[in-house]
XYZ file of N, CA and C in Angstrom:
243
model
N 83.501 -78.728 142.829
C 83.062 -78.299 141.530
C 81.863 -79.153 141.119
N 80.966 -78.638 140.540
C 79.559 -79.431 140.313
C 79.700 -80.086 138.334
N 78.849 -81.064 138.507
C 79.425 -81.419 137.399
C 78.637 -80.727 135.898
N 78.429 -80.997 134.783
C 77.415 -80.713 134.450
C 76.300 -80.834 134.353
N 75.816 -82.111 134.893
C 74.464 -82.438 135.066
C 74.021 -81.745 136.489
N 75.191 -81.558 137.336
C 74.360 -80.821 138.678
C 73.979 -79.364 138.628
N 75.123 -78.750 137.247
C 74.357 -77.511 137.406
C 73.391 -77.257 136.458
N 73.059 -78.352 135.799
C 71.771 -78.689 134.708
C 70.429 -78.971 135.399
N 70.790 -79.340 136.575
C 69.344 -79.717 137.445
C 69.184 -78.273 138.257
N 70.502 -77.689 138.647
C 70.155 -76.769 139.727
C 69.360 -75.122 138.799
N 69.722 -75.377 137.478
C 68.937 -74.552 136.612
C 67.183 -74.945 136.768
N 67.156 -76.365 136.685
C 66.083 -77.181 136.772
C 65.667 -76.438 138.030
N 65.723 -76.594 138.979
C 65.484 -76.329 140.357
C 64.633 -74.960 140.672
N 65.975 -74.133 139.888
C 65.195 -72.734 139.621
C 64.601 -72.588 138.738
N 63.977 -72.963 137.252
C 63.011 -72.507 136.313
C 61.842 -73.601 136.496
N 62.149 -75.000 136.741
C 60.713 -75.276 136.907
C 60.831 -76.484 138.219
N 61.522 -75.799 139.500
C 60.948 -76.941 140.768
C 59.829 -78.437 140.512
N 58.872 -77.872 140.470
C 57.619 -78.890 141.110
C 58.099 -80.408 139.355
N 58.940 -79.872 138.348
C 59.016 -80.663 137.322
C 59.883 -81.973 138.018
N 60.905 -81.555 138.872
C 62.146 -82.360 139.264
C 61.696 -83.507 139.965
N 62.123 -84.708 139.434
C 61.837 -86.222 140.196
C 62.595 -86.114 141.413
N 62.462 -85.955 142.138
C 63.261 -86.261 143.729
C 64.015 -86.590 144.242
N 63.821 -87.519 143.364
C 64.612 -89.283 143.452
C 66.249 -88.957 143.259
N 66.793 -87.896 141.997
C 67.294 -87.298 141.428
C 68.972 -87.942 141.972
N 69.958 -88.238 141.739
C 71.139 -88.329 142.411
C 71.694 -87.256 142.523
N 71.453 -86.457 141.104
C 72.129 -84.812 141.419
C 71.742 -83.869 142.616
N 70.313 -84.294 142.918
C 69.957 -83.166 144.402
C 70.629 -83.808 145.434
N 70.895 -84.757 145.596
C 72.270 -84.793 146.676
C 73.547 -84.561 146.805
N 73.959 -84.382 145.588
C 75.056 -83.307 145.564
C 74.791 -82.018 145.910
N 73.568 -81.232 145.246
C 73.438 -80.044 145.549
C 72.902 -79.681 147.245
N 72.481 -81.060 147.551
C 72.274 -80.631 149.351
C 73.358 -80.588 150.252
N 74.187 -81.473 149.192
C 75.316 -81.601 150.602
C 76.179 -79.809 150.142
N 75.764 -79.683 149.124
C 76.483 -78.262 148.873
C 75.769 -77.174 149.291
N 74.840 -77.541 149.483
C 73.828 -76.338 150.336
C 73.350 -75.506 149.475
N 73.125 -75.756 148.145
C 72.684 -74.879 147.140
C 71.306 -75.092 146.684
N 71.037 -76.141 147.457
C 68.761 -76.152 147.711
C 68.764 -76.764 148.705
N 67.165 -76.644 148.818
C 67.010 -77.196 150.200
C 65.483 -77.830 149.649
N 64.797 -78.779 150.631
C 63.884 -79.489 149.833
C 62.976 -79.031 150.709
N 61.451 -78.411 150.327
C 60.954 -77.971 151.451
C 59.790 -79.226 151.193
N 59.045 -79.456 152.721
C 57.820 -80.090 152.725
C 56.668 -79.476 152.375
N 56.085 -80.992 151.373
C 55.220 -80.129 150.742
C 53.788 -81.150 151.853
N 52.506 -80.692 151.125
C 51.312 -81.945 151.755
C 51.667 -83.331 151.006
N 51.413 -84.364 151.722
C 51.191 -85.753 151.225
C 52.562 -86.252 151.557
N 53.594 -85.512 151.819
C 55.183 -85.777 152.154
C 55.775 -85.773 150.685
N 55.402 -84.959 149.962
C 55.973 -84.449 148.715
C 57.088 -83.377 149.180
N 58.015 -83.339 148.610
C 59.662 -82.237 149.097
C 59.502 -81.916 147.628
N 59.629 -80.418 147.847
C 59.751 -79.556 146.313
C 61.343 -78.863 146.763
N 61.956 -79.407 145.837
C 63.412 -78.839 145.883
C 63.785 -77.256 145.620
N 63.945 -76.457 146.165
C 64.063 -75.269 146.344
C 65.382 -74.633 146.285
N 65.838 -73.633 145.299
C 67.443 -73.176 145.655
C 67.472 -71.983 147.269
N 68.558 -72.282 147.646
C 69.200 -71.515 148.811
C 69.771 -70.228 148.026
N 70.016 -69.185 149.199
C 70.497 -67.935 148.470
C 72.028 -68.483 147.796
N 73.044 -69.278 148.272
C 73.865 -70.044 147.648
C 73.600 -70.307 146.079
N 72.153 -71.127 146.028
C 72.362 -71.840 144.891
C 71.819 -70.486 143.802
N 70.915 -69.737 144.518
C 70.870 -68.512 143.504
C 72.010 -67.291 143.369
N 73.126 -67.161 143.969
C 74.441 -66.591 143.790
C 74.958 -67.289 142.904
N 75.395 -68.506 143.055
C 75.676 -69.196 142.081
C 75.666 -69.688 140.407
N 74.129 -68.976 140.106
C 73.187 -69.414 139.414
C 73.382 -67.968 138.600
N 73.133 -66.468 139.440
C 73.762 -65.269 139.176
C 74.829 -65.350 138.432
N 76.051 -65.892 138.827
C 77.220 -65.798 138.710
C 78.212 -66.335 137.589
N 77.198 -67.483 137.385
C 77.124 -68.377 136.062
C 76.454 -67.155 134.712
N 75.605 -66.629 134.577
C 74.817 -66.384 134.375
C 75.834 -64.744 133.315
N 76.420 -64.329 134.674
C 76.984 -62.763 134.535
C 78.217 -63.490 133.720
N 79.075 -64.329 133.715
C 80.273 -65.242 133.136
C 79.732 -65.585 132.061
N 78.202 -66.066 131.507
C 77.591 -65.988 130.127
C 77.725 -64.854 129.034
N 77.403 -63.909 130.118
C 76.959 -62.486 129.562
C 78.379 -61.968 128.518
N 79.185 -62.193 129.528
C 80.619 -61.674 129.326
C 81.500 -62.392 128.044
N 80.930 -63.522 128.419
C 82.339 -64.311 126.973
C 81.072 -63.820 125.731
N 79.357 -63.192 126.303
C 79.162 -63.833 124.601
C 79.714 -61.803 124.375
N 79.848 -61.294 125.062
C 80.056 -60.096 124.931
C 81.869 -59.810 124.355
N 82.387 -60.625 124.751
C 83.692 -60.656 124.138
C 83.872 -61.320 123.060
N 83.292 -62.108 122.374
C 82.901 -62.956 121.456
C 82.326 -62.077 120.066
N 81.394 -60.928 120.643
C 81.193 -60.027 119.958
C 82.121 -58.704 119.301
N 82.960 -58.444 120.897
C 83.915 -57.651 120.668
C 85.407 -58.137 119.685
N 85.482 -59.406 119.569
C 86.671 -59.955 118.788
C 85.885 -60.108 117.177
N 84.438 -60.487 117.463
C 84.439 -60.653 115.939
C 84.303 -58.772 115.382
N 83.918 -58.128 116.234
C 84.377 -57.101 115.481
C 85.368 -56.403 115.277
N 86.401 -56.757 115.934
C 87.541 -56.849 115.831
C 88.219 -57.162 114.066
N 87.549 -58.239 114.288
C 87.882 -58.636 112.784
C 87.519 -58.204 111.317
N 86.585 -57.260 111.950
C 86.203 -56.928 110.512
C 86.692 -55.077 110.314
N 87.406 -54.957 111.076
C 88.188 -53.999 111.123
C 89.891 -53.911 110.024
């Protein structure tokens, strides 16, 4: 299970890559999970990149958003019934 800061970076990862310090402790969690991969860049710069993993993942989170705020909606109208 990733914690919240790993899936706070792996958002990172996917909306703005080239922003992410490297250095990062969370991208080694997410490598050993296989959910980016760091590609070589020139100068030996690695731009951290998500795997189809880390973008299923990322999906999936995403569709589980959709849903509670959608039930969230459906109970408060519930209530005013």
């Amino acid at each position: 299970m990733l914690s919240p800061h790993e899936l706070a970076t792996l958002m990172l990862v996917r909306s703005a890559p080239d922003q992410i310090d490297t250095a990062r402790v969370e991208l080694d969690t997410l490598l050993d999970y296989r959910l980016i991969s760091l590609e070589p860049r020139v100068g030996g710069w690695r731009r951290p990149m998500l795997t189809p993993a880390g973008v299923h993942l990322l999906d999936a989170a995403a569709r589980l958003e959709r849903q509670h705020a959608r039930d969230a909606l459906t109970r408060e109208d519930d209530n005013l019934l």
